Every structure is written in structure tokens, then in C-alpha cells.
Amino acid sequence: MLYTIWLLPLLGAVVLWVLGPQLRERGGILGSAAVGLSFFATLTLYRAAGTTPGVHVPLGSWIGGFTFGLMMDPLSLIWVLVITGVGGLIHVYSIGYMAGDRAVARFFAYMNFFVFAMLTLVLSDNFVGLLVGWGLVGLASYFLIGFWFERPSAVAAARKAFVINVVGDVGLMFAVFVLFSHTGSIAYTDVFARVRDLAPPVLLTACIAIFIGCAAKSAQVPLHTWLPDALEGPTPVSALIHAATMVTAGVYLVARCAPLWDSSSAARELVGTIGAVTALAGAILGIAQWDIKRVLAYSTMSQIGYMIMGVGVGAYEAGVLHFFTHAFFKAQLFLAAGLAIHALAGEQDIRNMGGLARRMPFAFWGMLIGTLSICGVPFFAGFYSKDAVIYGELLDGHPWLYVLGVATAGITAYYMFRMLFIAFFGRDRTQTEHHGEPAHASNVPDWVMQVPVAILMVGTIAAGYLDIGGDNSIWSRFLAPDFAGENLLRTGAPQISDMVSSAVVLVAVVLGFGLAYLRYGAPAALTNAPERLDREARTMPPVLTHGYFVDDLIWALFVRPAQALGMAFGRFLDPVLIDGAVRDTSFLAGVLGWITRRLENGLVRAYAVTIVLGVACFVAYYAFAGIPR
């Protein structure tokens, strides 16, 4: 059954690649069925995978006795359920969204391959298998982000995402080398069992190298710049990348390597700090966005920062719970936004929307419920997971990270309700011209896209209830085998209870909502919205509109020097030195050949002169060699 879960999406991808021209629109049904069957197969292993040591099957062995296999324990089971469950819903939604596209079968082949790559990553029982899945996920994202390859912006975004992720791949590969050289194994169980034998500098080096891979894949500062540009792909791709697959890989890897982080306080401090900074930086950038998908992209960056902050400091259960709830509300937000984009023929600028709550009530409710959850409003899933992460910073002795988490929650409420008020309230400002996604003429009924959003709403509301009960909750008991040492890291002595902490976070959320309402939702703000929004766009601080100039910094520090080096090779080193050496070698061979031809002329007297000259040289050498110096 574990083989089935793993290979069904790959089989779907292969069939869609081979028979795509014949399947056409039916390719969406086949691709959705492959992922859906993988999800139901996962449910059959739920009970077995939730017990210690889970489910394990071998794949093969290599020289030196290195074994490769598949493993499903509570941690990987949660990821597989999200990848196949939420991913399956996104596939079904894509049937309606991509209907009419000329390459719909290729799209679903890429989507199935993406799911297979992510399953390879989370089901591997060793670091090399994880590294293979890690690279395949980057390749699949390249295919999907650049799906509309006739658009230069899509090609550039796909290339940018691939290059930045390769930087992370190199870091992860280096970490695997370090761990193997000091433990003699690539298997998780062997490496984690020998953590205590690693010297602190070696352990810290391995953790930093691992986190470089996590930072690139999960869009953490400063390797986050690929994530907003990745929205050049179709909206279902954005939902799959942001909610169920790629950007959560870093969270999984930190959680999987919990024994390494448990043994290195310096590594925990580093990861927790970067996660907190990323959460705050992403939230602030969300304030300056007008593209509805870019608002959600920066919210993903911020929420992944929360997850990394949680698992980084040792609050593993809270960080993984936020991954689980985030998968529902972020997929719902993207798909609900896709309903609006699809209905508006590709329009993505919220300044050109307005009044959509009346025109598209279902999309409005989808966005509203998702917004309430991501903001952490009580009784929605995000409330339980986000508060658990924030309070976990106090439990683990990081009060200043707690402050950053609370501030981020308030800013999140501000920019999410800002988007909601501008796009769905006020008068209709839709225009015919746009610069968003290509529009498709679809004859697929609306319910094909609405049913997945409705199912996600259930998870967006109810998923957080798994954590009710604290350390005795269903969630804590389920993850106990993977994070048995989490409570040992709780060195903090918080002066407030979790209820008081939740109240503090809620106050920040209410303040963010209130400010957004006054600026964008109040009747006076809605009356002159077009003029005021244009004025705000013109006066937006450049540091926000240019993403803190991180792209410009990367361009100045790495891209331009690389281009200059390439030009030096292309204009001097390659033509003068390399090609020159080849040409000079050819010329020298020709000269030597010409001399040899002159000597080998067939005349006996010429040969005799050569012999005499040779003998004279030998006599002269031996005569002078015997003279004392």
C-alpha cells in the first residue's frame, strides 16, 4: 500500500505525458483520480502509521550496505494526508479552472509529477532519498511556474525559483556529506542515534547547512524572493506550492531532524530568529501589494515564518499544527481568489475589482472564512495553531520572538482585511483590460470549482480543534512518538497563561482589523476609493514596493559579478587562452610537420649530413660534460 501511495501520482504523470494529446480535457479526471486514490490509500494506513515505529518498506541497497526505503510515521503521515488530500482537491478544482487551455493534459502531468516528487521527499527513510525528492520538487516547480512559457515573465520566474532552490540544494547536499562522514550512515534512525557523538561545531555546521536548504525551499529571508514571482503560474499551481507541497518542505525537514536541533541550542536560536524575521517581513510586504495573488504570496511567506519559528525553537507540535491548518485556509484563499480571477477574465489587481461580495457571494465567503482563519480569529483553525506557535516562544524561553509573533498577527489582520475590503466591498471597479492570467472559455459547471473550496472550508474551521486539550489533546498524543523530547526544551517560565497570551494576540488582531476598516472598509473610505487607492499606490514607500531591495542586492552582489565573469570568459579567456591554445597547438603541429617533411626528403646525402650533425652533437655533449665546473 505504501508503494501504491508513492507511485500512483508518478503513473498518472507518465500516462498523461504519453497519452496527453489523445486525452485532452479528460486528462484532468485521470490526474485527479491518481492523487485521489493515493489519498484513500493513505487512509488505509492511518492506524498503522500512527503507531511506533510506523510503516516501513525497503526499496533497495547500495555499496557499503546503504539501504533505501519508504517510511510512514505520524509526521510523514500528516504531510502525505495534506499532499494527497488538499492536493487532490486542487486537482479537481483545476479541471474547471484550466478548461479550455490548449495544454491541459501537460498541466496535469506536471501536477501529478509535483505530487510524486513531494511524496518522495516526505516518505524517504534516509537523507539521500530526501535529497532526491528535494531536487525533483524544484524541477516540478520549474515546469509549473513556467507552464505558460510563451510569457517571458513566467519563464523568468521559473528560472529564478529554480536557481534559488539550487542554492538550497547545495546546502542540503553539504549537510548530508557532513553527517555521513561523521556517522557512517544516511538513514535517519542511524544518524539520529549518533547525534550525541557529534562534536558541537560539526553539529552546528550540519544544522546550518540543512537550514540553508530549508530557507530556500520555504522562502525564508533572504532566499524568499522567488516566492512572489512564482505566481506567474496558474492559480491552482500557486495553491499547490503555497499550501500543500513545496514551501512546506523546509518545515518538514526541520521537524524531521528534531534530534539535531534538540542537541544544538545555537541552531535553534538561529532558526527561530530567521523564522520570526521572515514572518514579520512578509507581513509588512503584504501591506504594499495590489495583486491579490501577491498579497496571498506574502502571507504564505509570513505564515511559513511562523512555522519555522515554532519548529526552530523546539515547539514542534505547534509548528506542525500550523502547517496542517495553514494547508486548508491557504488553499481555500488561493482557490477562492481564483474564482474571482476566473470570473473577471484574468484580472488580479484588487484596485480594479470592488463590489465582488454581491457579484460572487461564494467566492466572498471563501475569502472571508479563510481571512478569519489566517488572522487567528477564535473558533477558526488558525486561531489554535498560530496561538500555539506564539505561546510556544514563551515556553521555550524566547520572549522577544513572542513580541514579533504578536506584532505579525496584528499586521496580518490589517493587510488581509485591507485586501478583502478593497476587492469585495464598495462599488464595482472592474475593467476589461488586465495584465493577469490568460482567460479560458470553459464549459465546465461552476460546482467543479466550488466543491473543493467548500470542502476546504470545513478544514479551515475545524482543523484546529485537534489541539484542544493541551498536552493531552489528540494532536499531542498522535505526534508524541516523533517529538518525545519537546518538553525537555521548555526552559522558559512564562509570566502569563496561554489564555492571557491568546487575549493579547486577539487584541493585536482586533487593532489590525479596526485600522483596515477605517482606511478601506468604512463608508467614507469606500466612497472615494479609486482616487484614494491611486494616490496611495503613488506614495507607497519604495522600500516596500521593491521588497526591501533584496532582489537589487542579490543582483548587485551575485548576478552582475557572475555576468561580468561570464563576459570575461566569453571575450578573453575563452577566445584568447582556450581557443588560442588549441589554435597554437594546431599551428605548432603544422610547423613540426613541415620541418619533418623537409628532413624526410629521400636524399641519401641529406640523411648523411643529419647523421654527421647528430654524432657531432653527442661528441660535443660528452666532451663538455666531463669538464669540471
Coordinates of N, CA and C in Angstrom, one line a residue, residues 263-359:
S263 N 19.8 19.0 20.1 CA 21.2 18.9 20.7 C 22.0 20.2 20.4
S264 N 21.4 21.2 19.7 CA 22.2 22.4 19.4 C 21.3 23.6 19.7
S265 N 21.6 24.3 20.8 CA 20.8 25.5 21.2 C 21.1 26.6 20.2
A266 N 22.4 26.7 19.7 CA 22.7 27.8 18.8 C 21.9 27.6 17.5
A267 N 21.7 26.4 17.0 CA 21.0 26.2 15.8 C 19.5 26.6 16.0
R268 N 19.0 26.2 17.2 CA 17.6 26.6 17.5 C 17.4 28.1 17.5
E269 N 18.4 28.8 18.1 CA 18.3 30.3 18.2 C 18.3 30.9 16.8
L270 N 19.2 30.4 15.9 CA 19.3 30.9 14.6 C 18.0 30.7 13.8
V271 N 17.5 29.4 13.8 CA 16.3 29.1 13.0 C 15.1 29.9 13.5
G272 N 15.0 29.9 14.8 CA 13.8 30.7 15.4 C 13.9 32.1 15.1
T273 N 15.0 32.7 15.1 CA 15.2 34.2 14.8 C 14.9 34.4 13.3
I274 N 15.4 33.6 12.4 CA 15.1 33.8 11.0 C 13.6 33.6 10.7
G275 N 13.0 32.6 11.3 CA 11.6 32.4 11.1 C 10.8 33.6 11.6
A276 N 11.1 34.2 12.7 CA 10.4 35.4 13.2 C 10.6 36.6 12.3
V277 N 11.8 36.8 11.9 CA 12.1 37.9 11.0 C 11.3 37.7 9.7
T278 N 11.3 36.5 9.2 CA 10.6 36.3 7.9 C 9.1 36.5 8.1
A279 N 8.5 36.1 9.2 CA 7.1 36.3 9.5 C 6.8 37.7 9.5
L280 N 7.6 38.5 10.2 CA 7.3 40.0 10.2 C 7.6 40.7 8.9
A281 N 8.7 40.3 8.2 CA 9.0 40.9 6.9 C 7.9 40.6 5.9
G282 N 7.5 39.4 5.8 CA 6.4 39.0 4.9 C 5.1 39.8 5.1
A283 N 4.8 39.9 6.4 CA 3.5 40.6 6.7 C 3.6 42.1 6.3
I284 N 4.7 42.7 6.6 CA 4.9 44.1 6.2 C 4.8 44.3 4.7
L285 N 5.4 43.4 3.9 CA 5.4 43.5 2.5 C 4.0 43.3 2.0
G286 N 3.2 42.5 2.7 CA 1.8 42.3 2.3 C 1.0 43.6 2.2
I287 N 1.4 44.5 3.0 CA 0.6 45.8 3.1 C 0.7 46.6 1.8
A288 N 1.8 46.4 1.0 CA 2.1 47.2 -0.1 C 1.7 46.6 -1.4
Q289 N 0.9 45.4 -1.4 CA 0.6 44.7 -2.6 C -0.8 45.0 -3.1
W290 N -0.9 45.1 -4.5 CA -2.2 45.3 -5.1 C -2.7 44.1 -5.9
D291 N -1.8 43.2 -6.2 CA -2.1 42.0 -6.9 C -2.7 41.0 -5.8
I292 N -3.9 40.5 -6.0 CA -4.5 39.7 -5.0 C -3.7 38.4 -4.7
K293 N -3.0 37.9 -5.7 CA -2.2 36.7 -5.5 C -0.9 37.0 -4.8
R294 N -0.4 38.2 -5.0 CA 0.9 38.6 -4.3 C 0.6 38.9 -2.8
V295 N -0.6 39.4 -2.5 CA -1.0 39.5 -1.1 C -0.9 38.2 -0.5
L296 N -1.5 37.2 -1.1 CA -1.5 35.8 -0.5 C -0.1 35.2 -0.5
A297 N 0.7 35.6 -1.5 CA 2.0 35.0 -1.5 C 2.8 35.5 -0.3
Y298 N 2.8 36.8 0.0 CA 3.5 37.3 1.1 C 2.9 36.8 2.4
S299 N 1.6 36.5 2.4 CA 1.0 35.9 3.6 C 1.6 34.5 3.8
T300 N 1.8 33.8 2.7 CA 2.5 32.5 2.8 C 3.8 32.6 3.4
M301 N 4.6 33.6 2.9 CA 6.0 33.8 3.4 C 5.9 34.1 4.9
S302 N 4.9 34.9 5.4 CA 4.8 35.2 6.8 C 4.4 34.0 7.6
Q303 N 3.4 33.2 7.1 CA 2.9 32.1 7.9 C 3.9 30.9 7.9
I304 N 4.7 30.8 6.8 CA 5.8 29.8 6.9 C 6.8 30.2 7.9
G305 N 7.0 31.5 8.0 CA 7.9 32.1 9.1 C 7.5 31.7 10.4
Y306 N 6.1 31.7 10.7 CA 5.6 31.2 11.9 C 6.0 29.8 12.2
M307 N 5.8 29.0 11.1 CA 6.0 27.5 11.3 C 7.5 27.3 11.6
I308 N 8.4 28.0 10.8 CA 9.8 27.8 11.0 C 10.2 28.3 12.4
M309 N 9.6 29.4 12.9 CA 9.9 29.9 14.2 C 9.5 28.9 15.3
G310 N 8.3 28.2 15.0 CA 7.9 27.2 16.0 C 8.8 26.0 16.1
V311 N 9.0 25.3 14.9 CA 9.8 24.1 14.9 C 11.3 24.4 15.2
G312 N 11.7 25.7 14.9 CA 13.1 26.1 15.1 C 13.4 26.1 16.6
V313 N 12.5 26.7 17.4 CA 12.9 26.8 18.9 C 12.5 25.6 19.7
G314 N 11.9 24.6 19.0 CA 11.5 23.4 19.7 C 10.1 23.1 19.9
A315 N 9.2 24.1 19.5 CA 7.7 23.9 19.6 C 7.3 23.1 18.4
Y316 N 7.7 21.9 18.3 CA 7.5 21.1 17.1 C 6.0 20.9 16.8
E317 N 5.3 20.5 17.9 CA 3.9 20.1 17.7 C 3.1 21.4 17.2
A318 N 3.4 22.5 17.8 CA 2.7 23.8 17.4 C 3.0 24.1 15.9
G319 N 4.3 24.0 15.6 CA 4.7 24.4 14.2 C 4.1 23.5 13.2
V320 N 4.0 22.2 13.5 CA 3.4 21.2 12.5 C 1.9 21.4 12.5
L321 N 1.3 21.7 13.6 CA -0.1 22.0 13.6 C -0.4 23.2 12.7
H322 N 0.4 24.3 12.8 CA 0.2 25.4 11.9 C 0.3 25.1 10.5
F323 N 1.3 24.2 10.2 CA 1.3 23.7 8.8 C 0.0 23.0 8.4
F324 N -0.5 22.2 9.3 CA -1.8 21.5 8.9 C -2.9 22.4 8.7
T325 N -3.1 23.4 9.6 CA -4.3 24.3 9.5 C -4.0 25.2 8.3
H326 N -2.8 25.7 8.1 CA -2.4 26.6 7.0 C -2.7 25.9 5.7
A327 N -2.5 24.6 5.5 CA -2.8 24.0 4.3 C -4.3 24.2 3.9
F328 N -5.2 24.1 4.8 CA -6.6 24.3 4.5 C -6.9 25.8 4.1
F329 N -6.6 26.7 5.1 CA -7.0 28.0 4.8 C -6.2 28.7 3.7
K330 N -5.0 28.3 3.4 CA -4.3 29.0 2.3 C -4.7 28.4 1.0
A331 N -5.0 27.1 0.9 CA -5.5 26.6 -0.3 C -6.9 27.2 -0.6
Q332 N -7.7 27.3 0.4 CA -9.0 27.9 0.3 C -8.9 29.4 -0.2
L333 N -8.0 30.1 0.3 CA -7.8 31.5 -0.1 C -7.4 31.6 -1.5
F334 N -6.4 30.8 -1.9 CA -6.0 30.9 -3.3 C -7.1 30.4 -4.3
L335 N -7.8 29.4 -3.9 CA -8.8 28.9 -4.8 C -10.0 29.8 -4.9
A336 N -10.4 30.5 -3.7 CA -11.4 31.5 -3.8 C -11.0 32.7 -4.6
A337 N -9.7 33.1 -4.4 CA -9.2 34.2 -5.3 C -9.3 33.8 -6.7
G338 N -9.0 32.5 -7.0 CA -9.0 32.0 -8.4 C -10.4 32.1 -9.0
L339 N -11.5 31.9 -8.1 CA -12.8 32.0 -8.6 C -13.1 33.5 -9.1
A340 N -12.6 34.4 -8.4 CA -12.7 35.8 -8.8 C -11.9 36.1 -10.0
I341 N -10.7 35.7 -10.1 CA -9.8 35.9 -11.2 C -10.4 35.3 -12.5
H342 N -10.9 34.0 -12.3 CA -11.5 33.3 -13.4 C -12.7 34.0 -13.9
A343 N -13.6 34.5 -13.0 CA -14.8 35.2 -13.4 C -14.5 36.6 -14.1
L344 N -13.4 37.2 -13.7 CA -13.0 38.5 -14.2 C -12.1 38.4 -15.4
A345 N -12.0 37.3 -16.0 CA -11.2 37.1 -17.2 C -9.7 37.4 -17.0
G346 N -9.2 37.0 -15.8 CA -7.8 37.1 -15.5 C -7.4 38.3 -14.7
E347 N -8.3 39.2 -14.3 CA -8.0 40.4 -13.5 C -7.5 40.0 -12.2
Q348 N -6.3 40.6 -11.7 CA -5.7 40.2 -10.4 C -5.5 41.5 -9.6
D349 N -5.6 42.7 -10.1 CA -5.4 43.9 -9.4 C -6.6 44.2 -8.5
I350 N -6.5 44.3 -7.2 CA -7.7 44.5 -6.4 C -8.2 45.9 -6.6
R351 N -7.4 46.9 -7.1 CA -7.9 48.2 -7.4 C -8.9 48.2 -8.5
N352 N -8.9 47.2 -9.3 CA -9.8 47.0 -10.4 C -11.0 46.1 -10.1
M353 N -11.2 45.8 -8.9 CA -12.3 44.9 -8.5 C -13.4 45.7 -7.8
G354 N -13.7 45.4 -6.6 CA -14.7 46.1 -5.9 C -16.1 45.6 -6.1
G355 N -16.8 45.5 -5.0 CA -18.2 45.0 -5.1 C -18.4 43.5 -5.4
L356 N -17.3 42.7 -5.2 CA -17.4 41.3 -5.6 C -18.3 40.5 -4.6
A357 N -18.5 41.0 -3.4 CA -19.3 40.3 -2.5 C -20.7 40.1 -3.0
R358 N -21.2 41.1 -3.8 CA -22.6 41.0 -4.4 C -22.6 40.1 -5.6
R359 N -21.5 40.3 -6.4 CA -21.5 39.6 -7.7 C -21.1 38.1 -7.5

